[in-house]
mmCIF file of C-alpha atoms in Angstrom:
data_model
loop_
_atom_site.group_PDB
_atom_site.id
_atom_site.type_symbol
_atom_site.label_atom_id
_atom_site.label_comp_id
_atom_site.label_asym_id
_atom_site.label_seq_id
_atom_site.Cartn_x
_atom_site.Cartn_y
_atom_site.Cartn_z
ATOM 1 C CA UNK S 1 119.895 -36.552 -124.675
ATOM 2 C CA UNK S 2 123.801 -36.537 -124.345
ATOM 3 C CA UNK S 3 124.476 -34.129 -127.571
ATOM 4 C CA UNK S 4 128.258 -34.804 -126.994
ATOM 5 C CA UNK S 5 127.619 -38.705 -127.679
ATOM 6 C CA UNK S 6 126.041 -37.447 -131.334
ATOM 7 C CA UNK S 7 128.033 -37.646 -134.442
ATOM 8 C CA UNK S 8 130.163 -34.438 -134.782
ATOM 9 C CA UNK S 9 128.909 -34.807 -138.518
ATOM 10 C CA UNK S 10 125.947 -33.688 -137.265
ATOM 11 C CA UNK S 11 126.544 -31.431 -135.054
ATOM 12 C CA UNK S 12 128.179 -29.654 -137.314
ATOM 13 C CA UNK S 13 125.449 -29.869 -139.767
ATOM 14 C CA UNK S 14 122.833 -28.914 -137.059
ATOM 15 C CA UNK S 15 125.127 -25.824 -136.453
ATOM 16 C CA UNK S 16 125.474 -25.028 -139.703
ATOM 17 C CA UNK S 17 121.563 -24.948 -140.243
ATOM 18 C CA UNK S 18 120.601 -22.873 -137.420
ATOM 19 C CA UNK S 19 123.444 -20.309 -139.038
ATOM 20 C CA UNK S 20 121.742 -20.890 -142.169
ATOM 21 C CA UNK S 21 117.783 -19.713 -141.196
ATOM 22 C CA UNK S 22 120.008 -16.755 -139.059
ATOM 23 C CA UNK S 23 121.086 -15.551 -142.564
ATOM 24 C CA UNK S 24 117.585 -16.133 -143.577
ATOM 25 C CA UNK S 25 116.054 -13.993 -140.570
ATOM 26 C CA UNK S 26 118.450 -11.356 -141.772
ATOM 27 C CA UNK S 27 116.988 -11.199 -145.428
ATOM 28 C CA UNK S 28 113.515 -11.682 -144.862
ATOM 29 C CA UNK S 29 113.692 -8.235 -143.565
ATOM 30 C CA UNK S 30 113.171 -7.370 -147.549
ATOM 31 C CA UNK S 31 109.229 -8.023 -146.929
ATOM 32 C CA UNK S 32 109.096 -5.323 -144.676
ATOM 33 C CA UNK S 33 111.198 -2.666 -145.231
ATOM 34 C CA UNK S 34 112.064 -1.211 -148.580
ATOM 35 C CA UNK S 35 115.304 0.249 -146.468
ATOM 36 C CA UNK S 36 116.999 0.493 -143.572
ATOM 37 C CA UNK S 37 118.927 3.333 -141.901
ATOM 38 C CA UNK S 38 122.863 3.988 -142.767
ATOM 39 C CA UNK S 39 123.617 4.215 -139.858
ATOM 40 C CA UNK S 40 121.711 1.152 -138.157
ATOM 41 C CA UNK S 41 123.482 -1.252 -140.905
ATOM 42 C CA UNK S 42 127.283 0.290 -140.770
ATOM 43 C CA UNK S 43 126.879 -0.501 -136.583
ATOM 44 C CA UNK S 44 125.455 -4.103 -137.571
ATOM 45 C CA UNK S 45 128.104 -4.566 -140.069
ATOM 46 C CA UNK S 46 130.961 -3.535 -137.672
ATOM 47 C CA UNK S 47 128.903 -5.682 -134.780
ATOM 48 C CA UNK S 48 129.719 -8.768 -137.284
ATOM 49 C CA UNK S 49 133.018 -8.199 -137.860
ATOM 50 C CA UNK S 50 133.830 -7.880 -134.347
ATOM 51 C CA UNK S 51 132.386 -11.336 -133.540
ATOM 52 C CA UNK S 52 134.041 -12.825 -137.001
ATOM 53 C CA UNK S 53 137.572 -11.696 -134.849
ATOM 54 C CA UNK S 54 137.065 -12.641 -131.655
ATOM 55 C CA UNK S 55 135.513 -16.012 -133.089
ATOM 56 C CA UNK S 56 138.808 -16.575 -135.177
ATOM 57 C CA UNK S 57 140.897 -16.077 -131.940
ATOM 58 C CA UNK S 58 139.046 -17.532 -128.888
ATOM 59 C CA UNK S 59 137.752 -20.166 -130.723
ATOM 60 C CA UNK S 60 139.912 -20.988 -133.071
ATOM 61 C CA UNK S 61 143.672 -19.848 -132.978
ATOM 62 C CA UNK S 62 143.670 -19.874 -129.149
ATOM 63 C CA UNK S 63 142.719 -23.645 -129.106
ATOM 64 C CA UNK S 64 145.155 -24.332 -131.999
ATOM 65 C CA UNK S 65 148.183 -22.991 -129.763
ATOM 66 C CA UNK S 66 147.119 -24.993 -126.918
ATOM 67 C CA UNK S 67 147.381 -28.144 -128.877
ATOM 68 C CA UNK S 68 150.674 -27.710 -129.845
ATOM 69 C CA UNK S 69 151.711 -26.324 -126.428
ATOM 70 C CA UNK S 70 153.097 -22.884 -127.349
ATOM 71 C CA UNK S 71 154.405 -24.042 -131.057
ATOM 72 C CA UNK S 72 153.351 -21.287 -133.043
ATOM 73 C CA UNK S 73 154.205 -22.232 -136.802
ATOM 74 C CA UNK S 74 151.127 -24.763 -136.959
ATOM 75 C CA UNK S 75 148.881 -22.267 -136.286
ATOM 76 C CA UNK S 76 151.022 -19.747 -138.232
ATOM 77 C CA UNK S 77 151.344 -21.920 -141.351
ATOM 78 C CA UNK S 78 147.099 -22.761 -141.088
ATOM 79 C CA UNK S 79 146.282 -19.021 -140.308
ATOM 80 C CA UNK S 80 148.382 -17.766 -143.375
ATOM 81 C CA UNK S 81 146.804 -20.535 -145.681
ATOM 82 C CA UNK S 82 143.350 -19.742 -145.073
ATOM 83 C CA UNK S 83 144.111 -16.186 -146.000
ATOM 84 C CA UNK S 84 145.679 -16.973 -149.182
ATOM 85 C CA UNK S 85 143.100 -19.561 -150.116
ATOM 86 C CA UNK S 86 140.141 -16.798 -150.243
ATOM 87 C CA UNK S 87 143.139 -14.164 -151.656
ATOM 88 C CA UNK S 88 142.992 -16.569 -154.829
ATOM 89 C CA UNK S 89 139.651 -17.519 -154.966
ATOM 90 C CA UNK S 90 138.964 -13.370 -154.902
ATOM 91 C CA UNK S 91 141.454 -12.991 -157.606
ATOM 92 C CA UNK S 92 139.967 -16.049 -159.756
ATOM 93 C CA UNK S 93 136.414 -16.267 -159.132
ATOM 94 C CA UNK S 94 134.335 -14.459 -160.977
ATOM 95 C CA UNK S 95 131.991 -12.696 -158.020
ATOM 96 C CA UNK S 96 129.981 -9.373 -157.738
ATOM 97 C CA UNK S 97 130.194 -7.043 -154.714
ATOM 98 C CA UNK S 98 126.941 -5.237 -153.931
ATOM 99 C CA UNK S 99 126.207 -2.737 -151.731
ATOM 100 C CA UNK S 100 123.583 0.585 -151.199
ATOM 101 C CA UNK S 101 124.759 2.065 -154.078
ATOM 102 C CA UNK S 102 126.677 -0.217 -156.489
ATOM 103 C CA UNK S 103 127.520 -3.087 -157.967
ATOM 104 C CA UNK S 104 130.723 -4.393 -158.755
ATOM 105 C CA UNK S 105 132.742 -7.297 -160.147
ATOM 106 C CA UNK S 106 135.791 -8.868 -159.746
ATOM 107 C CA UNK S 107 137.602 -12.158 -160.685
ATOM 108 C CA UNK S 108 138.227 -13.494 -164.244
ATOM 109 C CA UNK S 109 135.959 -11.739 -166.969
ATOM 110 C CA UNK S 110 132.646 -14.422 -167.525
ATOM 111 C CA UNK S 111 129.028 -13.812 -169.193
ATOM 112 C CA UNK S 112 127.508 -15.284 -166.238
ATOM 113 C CA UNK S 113 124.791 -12.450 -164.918
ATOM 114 C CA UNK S 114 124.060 -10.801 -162.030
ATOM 115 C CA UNK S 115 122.761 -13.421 -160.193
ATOM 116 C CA UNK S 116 125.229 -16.030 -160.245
ATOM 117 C CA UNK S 117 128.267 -13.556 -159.719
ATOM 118 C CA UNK S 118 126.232 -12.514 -156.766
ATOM 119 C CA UNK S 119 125.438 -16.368 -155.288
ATOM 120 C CA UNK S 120 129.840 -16.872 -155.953
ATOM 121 C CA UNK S 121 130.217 -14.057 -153.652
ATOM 122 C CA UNK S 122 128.248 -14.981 -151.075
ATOM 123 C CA UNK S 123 129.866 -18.350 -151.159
ATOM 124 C CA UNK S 124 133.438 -17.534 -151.445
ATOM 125 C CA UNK S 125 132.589 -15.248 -148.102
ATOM 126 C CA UNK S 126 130.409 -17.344 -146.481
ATOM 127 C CA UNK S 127 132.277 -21.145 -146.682
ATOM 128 C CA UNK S 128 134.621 -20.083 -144.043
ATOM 129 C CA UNK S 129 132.189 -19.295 -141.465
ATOM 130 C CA UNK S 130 130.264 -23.283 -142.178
ATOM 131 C CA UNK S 131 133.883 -24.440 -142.279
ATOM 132 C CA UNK S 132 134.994 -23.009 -138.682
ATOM 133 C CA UNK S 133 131.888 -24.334 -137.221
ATOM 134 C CA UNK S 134 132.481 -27.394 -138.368
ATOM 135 C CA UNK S 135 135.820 -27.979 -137.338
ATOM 136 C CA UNK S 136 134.817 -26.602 -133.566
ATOM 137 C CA UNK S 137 132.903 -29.725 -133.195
ATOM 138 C CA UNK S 138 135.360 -31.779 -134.686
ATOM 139 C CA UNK S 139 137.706 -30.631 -132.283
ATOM 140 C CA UNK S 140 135.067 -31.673 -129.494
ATOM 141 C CA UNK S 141 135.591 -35.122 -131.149
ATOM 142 C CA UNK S 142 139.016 -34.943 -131.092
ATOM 143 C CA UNK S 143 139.199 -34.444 -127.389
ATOM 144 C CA UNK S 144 140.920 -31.380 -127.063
ATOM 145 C CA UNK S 145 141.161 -30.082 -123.653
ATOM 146 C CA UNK S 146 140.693 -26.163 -124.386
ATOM 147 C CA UNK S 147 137.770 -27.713 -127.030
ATOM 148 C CA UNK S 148 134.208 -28.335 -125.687
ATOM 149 C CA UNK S 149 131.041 -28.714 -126.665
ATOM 150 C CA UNK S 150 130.115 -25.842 -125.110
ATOM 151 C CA UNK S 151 132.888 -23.576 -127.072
ATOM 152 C CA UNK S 152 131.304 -24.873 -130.449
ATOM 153 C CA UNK S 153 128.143 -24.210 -129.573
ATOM 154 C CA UNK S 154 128.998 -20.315 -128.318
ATOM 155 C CA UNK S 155 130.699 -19.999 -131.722
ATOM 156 C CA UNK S 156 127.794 -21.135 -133.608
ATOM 157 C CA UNK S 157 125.313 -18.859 -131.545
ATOM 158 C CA UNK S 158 128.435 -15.833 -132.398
ATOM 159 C CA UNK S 159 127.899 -16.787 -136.066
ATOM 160 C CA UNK S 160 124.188 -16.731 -136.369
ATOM 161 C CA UNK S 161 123.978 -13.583 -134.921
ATOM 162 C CA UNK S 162 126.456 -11.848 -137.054
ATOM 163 C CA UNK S 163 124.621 -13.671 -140.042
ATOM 164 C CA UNK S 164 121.768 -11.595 -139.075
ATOM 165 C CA UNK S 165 122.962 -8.276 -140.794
ATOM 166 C CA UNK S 166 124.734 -10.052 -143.091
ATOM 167 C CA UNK S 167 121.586 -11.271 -144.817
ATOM 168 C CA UNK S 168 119.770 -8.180 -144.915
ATOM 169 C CA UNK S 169 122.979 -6.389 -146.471
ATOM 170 C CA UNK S 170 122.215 -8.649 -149.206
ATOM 171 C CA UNK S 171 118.817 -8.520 -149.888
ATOM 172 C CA UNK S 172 117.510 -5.048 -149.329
ATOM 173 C CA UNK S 173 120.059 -3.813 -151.974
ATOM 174 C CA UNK S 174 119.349 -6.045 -154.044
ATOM 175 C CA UNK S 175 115.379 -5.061 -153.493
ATOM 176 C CA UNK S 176 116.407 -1.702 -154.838
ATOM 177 C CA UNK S 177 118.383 -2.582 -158.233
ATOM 178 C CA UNK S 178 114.850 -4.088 -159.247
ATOM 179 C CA UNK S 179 114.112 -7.394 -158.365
ATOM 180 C CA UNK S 180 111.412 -8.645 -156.616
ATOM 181 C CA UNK S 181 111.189 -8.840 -152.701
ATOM 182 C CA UNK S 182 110.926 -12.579 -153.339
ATOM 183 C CA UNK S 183 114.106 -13.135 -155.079
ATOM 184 C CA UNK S 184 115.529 -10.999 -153.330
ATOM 185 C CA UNK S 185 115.056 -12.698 -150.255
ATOM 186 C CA UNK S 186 116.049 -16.040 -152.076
ATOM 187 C CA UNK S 187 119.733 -14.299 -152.865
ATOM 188 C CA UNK S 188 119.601 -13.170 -149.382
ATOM 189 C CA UNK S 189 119.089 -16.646 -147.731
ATOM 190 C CA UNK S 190 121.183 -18.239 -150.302
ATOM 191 C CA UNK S 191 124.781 -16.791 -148.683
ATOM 192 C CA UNK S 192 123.832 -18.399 -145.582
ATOM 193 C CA UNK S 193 122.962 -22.067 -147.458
ATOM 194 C CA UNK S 194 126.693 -22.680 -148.601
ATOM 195 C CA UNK S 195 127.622 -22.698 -144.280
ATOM 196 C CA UNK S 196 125.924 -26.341 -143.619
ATOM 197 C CA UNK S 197 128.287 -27.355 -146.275
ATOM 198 C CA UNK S 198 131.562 -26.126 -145.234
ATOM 199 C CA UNK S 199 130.174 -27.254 -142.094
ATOM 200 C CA UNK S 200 129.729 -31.333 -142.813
ATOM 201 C CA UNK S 201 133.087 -30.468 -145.081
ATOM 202 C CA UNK S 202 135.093 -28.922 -141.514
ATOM 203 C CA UNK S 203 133.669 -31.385 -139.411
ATOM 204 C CA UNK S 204 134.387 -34.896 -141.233
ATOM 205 C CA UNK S 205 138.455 -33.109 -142.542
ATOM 206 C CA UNK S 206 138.865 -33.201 -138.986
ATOM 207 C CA UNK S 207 137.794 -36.954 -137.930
ATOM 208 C CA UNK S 208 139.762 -38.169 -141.235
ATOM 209 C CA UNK S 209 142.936 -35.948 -140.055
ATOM 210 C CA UNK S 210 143.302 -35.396 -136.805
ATOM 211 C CA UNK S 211 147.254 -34.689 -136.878
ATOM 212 C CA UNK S 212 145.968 -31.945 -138.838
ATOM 213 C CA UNK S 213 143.524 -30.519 -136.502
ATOM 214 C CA UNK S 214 145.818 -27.623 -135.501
ATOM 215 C CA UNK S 215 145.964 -26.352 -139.022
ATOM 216 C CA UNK S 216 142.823 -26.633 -140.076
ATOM 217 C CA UNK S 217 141.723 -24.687 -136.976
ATOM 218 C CA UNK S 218 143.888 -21.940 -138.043
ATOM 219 C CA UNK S 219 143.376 -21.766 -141.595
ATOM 220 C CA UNK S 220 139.408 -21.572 -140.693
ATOM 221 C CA UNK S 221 140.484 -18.430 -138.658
ATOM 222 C CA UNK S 222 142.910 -17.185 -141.447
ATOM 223 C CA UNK S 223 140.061 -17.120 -143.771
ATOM 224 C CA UNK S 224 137.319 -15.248 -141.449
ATOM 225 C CA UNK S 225 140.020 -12.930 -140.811
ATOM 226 C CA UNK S 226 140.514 -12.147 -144.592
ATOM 227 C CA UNK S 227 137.014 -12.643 -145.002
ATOM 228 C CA UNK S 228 136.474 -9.622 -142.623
ATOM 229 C CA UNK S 229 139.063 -7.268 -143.793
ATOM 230 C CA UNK S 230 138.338 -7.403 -147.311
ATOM 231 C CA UNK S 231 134.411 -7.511 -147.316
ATOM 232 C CA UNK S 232 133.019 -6.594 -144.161
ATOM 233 C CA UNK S 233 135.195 -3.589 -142.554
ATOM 234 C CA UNK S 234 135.457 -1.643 -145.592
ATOM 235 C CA UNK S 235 131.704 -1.981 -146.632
ATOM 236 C CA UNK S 236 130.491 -0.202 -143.110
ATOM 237 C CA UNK S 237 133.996 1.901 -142.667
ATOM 238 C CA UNK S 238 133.111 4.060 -146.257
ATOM 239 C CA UNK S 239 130.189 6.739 -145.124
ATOM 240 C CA UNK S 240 130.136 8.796 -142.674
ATOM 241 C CA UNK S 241 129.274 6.551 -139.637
ATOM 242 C CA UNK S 242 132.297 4.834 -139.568
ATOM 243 C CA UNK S 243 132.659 5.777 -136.264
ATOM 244 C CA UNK S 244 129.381 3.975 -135.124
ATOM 245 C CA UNK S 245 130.562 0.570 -136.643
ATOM 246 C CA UNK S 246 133.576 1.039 -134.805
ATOM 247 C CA UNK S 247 131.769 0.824 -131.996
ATOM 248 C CA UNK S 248 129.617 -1.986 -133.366
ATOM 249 C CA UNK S 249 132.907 -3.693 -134.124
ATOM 250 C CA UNK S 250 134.513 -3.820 -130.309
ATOM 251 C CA UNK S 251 130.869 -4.756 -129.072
ATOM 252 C CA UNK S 252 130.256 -7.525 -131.307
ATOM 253 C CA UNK S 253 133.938 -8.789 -130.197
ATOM 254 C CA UNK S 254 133.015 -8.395 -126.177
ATOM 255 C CA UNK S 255 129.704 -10.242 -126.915
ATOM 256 C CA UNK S 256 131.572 -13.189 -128.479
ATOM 257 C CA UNK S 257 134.192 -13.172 -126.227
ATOM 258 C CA UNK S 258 131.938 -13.391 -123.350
ATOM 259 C CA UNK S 259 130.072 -16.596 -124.869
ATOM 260 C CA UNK S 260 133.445 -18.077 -125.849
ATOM 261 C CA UNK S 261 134.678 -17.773 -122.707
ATOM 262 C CA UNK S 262 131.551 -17.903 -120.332
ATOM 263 C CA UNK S 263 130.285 -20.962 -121.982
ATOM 264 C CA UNK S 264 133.737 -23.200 -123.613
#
């Protein structure tokens, strides 16, 4: 079958999926380990931040420039956007930041518990990862010449694995504050759920709007990039192995710079 001939709708939604049950791989980890190792999770952490990065540039800003043959204020314009977008949602939306050893909340003040700040997190951090996927395919609709098929699939296979540690980081803490390995797990898988949806969401903004392809690339990559600074980096960059999730951090961006550019 000719998976370029399928409905980039799909695609995208396919993608989005297989980044989904990545996330869930991640926290199912709950069911057999009560905890896992500083120092293993800091390197993971960095590992995904360096793929979020080199996924926001060699899959998304890079092809953005090329479409509008060297003009940088599309891509500018986009990249700044989809920073500020998540810089208001994390100002607005009433979330909870967990980690090892705390729990903490941020947005306006709400009696919503635990659980729901928790799932708002997750989804305000997560959408932009389901968005850029889907708007890699719609690109591959779109025709772009530094687009392929190939591309969107390396930067679905760079998400899923980063989605990996990103899963357990949310589940085995939340193991430890009390709840059971069950619903822990279901919080777990949950941040991964919202992707297919920014996914379908990426994917059809693209087909309606093609003229503004090159911004919504960007602003996809604006948002990982906040995304990254303000959850990711400082979560494994706190204890003493920073060092090891620096490391973590320039492998994971090698590793999806290799599949960006071996396979797009």
């Amino acid at each position: 079958m000719n998976l370029e001939s399928l409905n980039p709708i799909l695609l995208a939604l396919i993608g989005t999926i297989f980044t989904w049950l990545m996330t869930a791989a991640g926290a199912s980890l709950v069911f057999f380990v009560k905890r896992i190792q500083t120092w293993f999770m800091d390197t993971m952490m960095g590992f995904a931040a360096g793929v979020m990065i080199a996924a926001s540039f060699w899959s998304l800003l890079n092809p953005a420039m090329e479409m509008t043959k060297g003009n940088p204020f599309p891509a500018a314009i986009g990249f700044l956007a989809g920073g500020l977008f998540l810089f208001a949602a994390d100002k607005l939306l009433p979330h909870e930041h967990l980690s090892e050893e705390t729990c903490s909340s941020e947005g306006l003040k709400t009696p919503w518990g635990e659980s729901t700040l928790l799932f708002l997190a997750v989804t305000m951090h997560n959408f932009p990862e389901g968005l850029a996927v889907g708007v890699a395919y719609g690109a591959v609709a779109y025709g772009l010449e530094t687009a392929s098929l190939a591309g969107a699939i390396a930067l679905t296979i760079g998400i899923g694995l980063q989605n990996l540690p990103e899963g357990a980081a949310v589940s085995i803490p939340l193991r430890k504050t009390g709840l059971s390995a069950g619903r822990s797990f279901f919080w777990g898988q949950i941040s991964g759920a919202v992707e297919p949806i920014g996914g379908v969401i990426g994917a059809a903004l693209v087909l309606i709007a093609q003229p503004f392809l090159p911004y919504a690339l960007s602003f996809a990559a604006g948002a990982m990039i906040y995304a990254v600074a303000e959850e990711v980096i400082p979560r494994c960059q706190n204890g003493k192995y920073a060092h090891l999730a620096m490391l973590g951090l320039m492998l994971g961006f090698v590793v999806m710079m290799i599949l960006d550019v071996a396979l797009g």
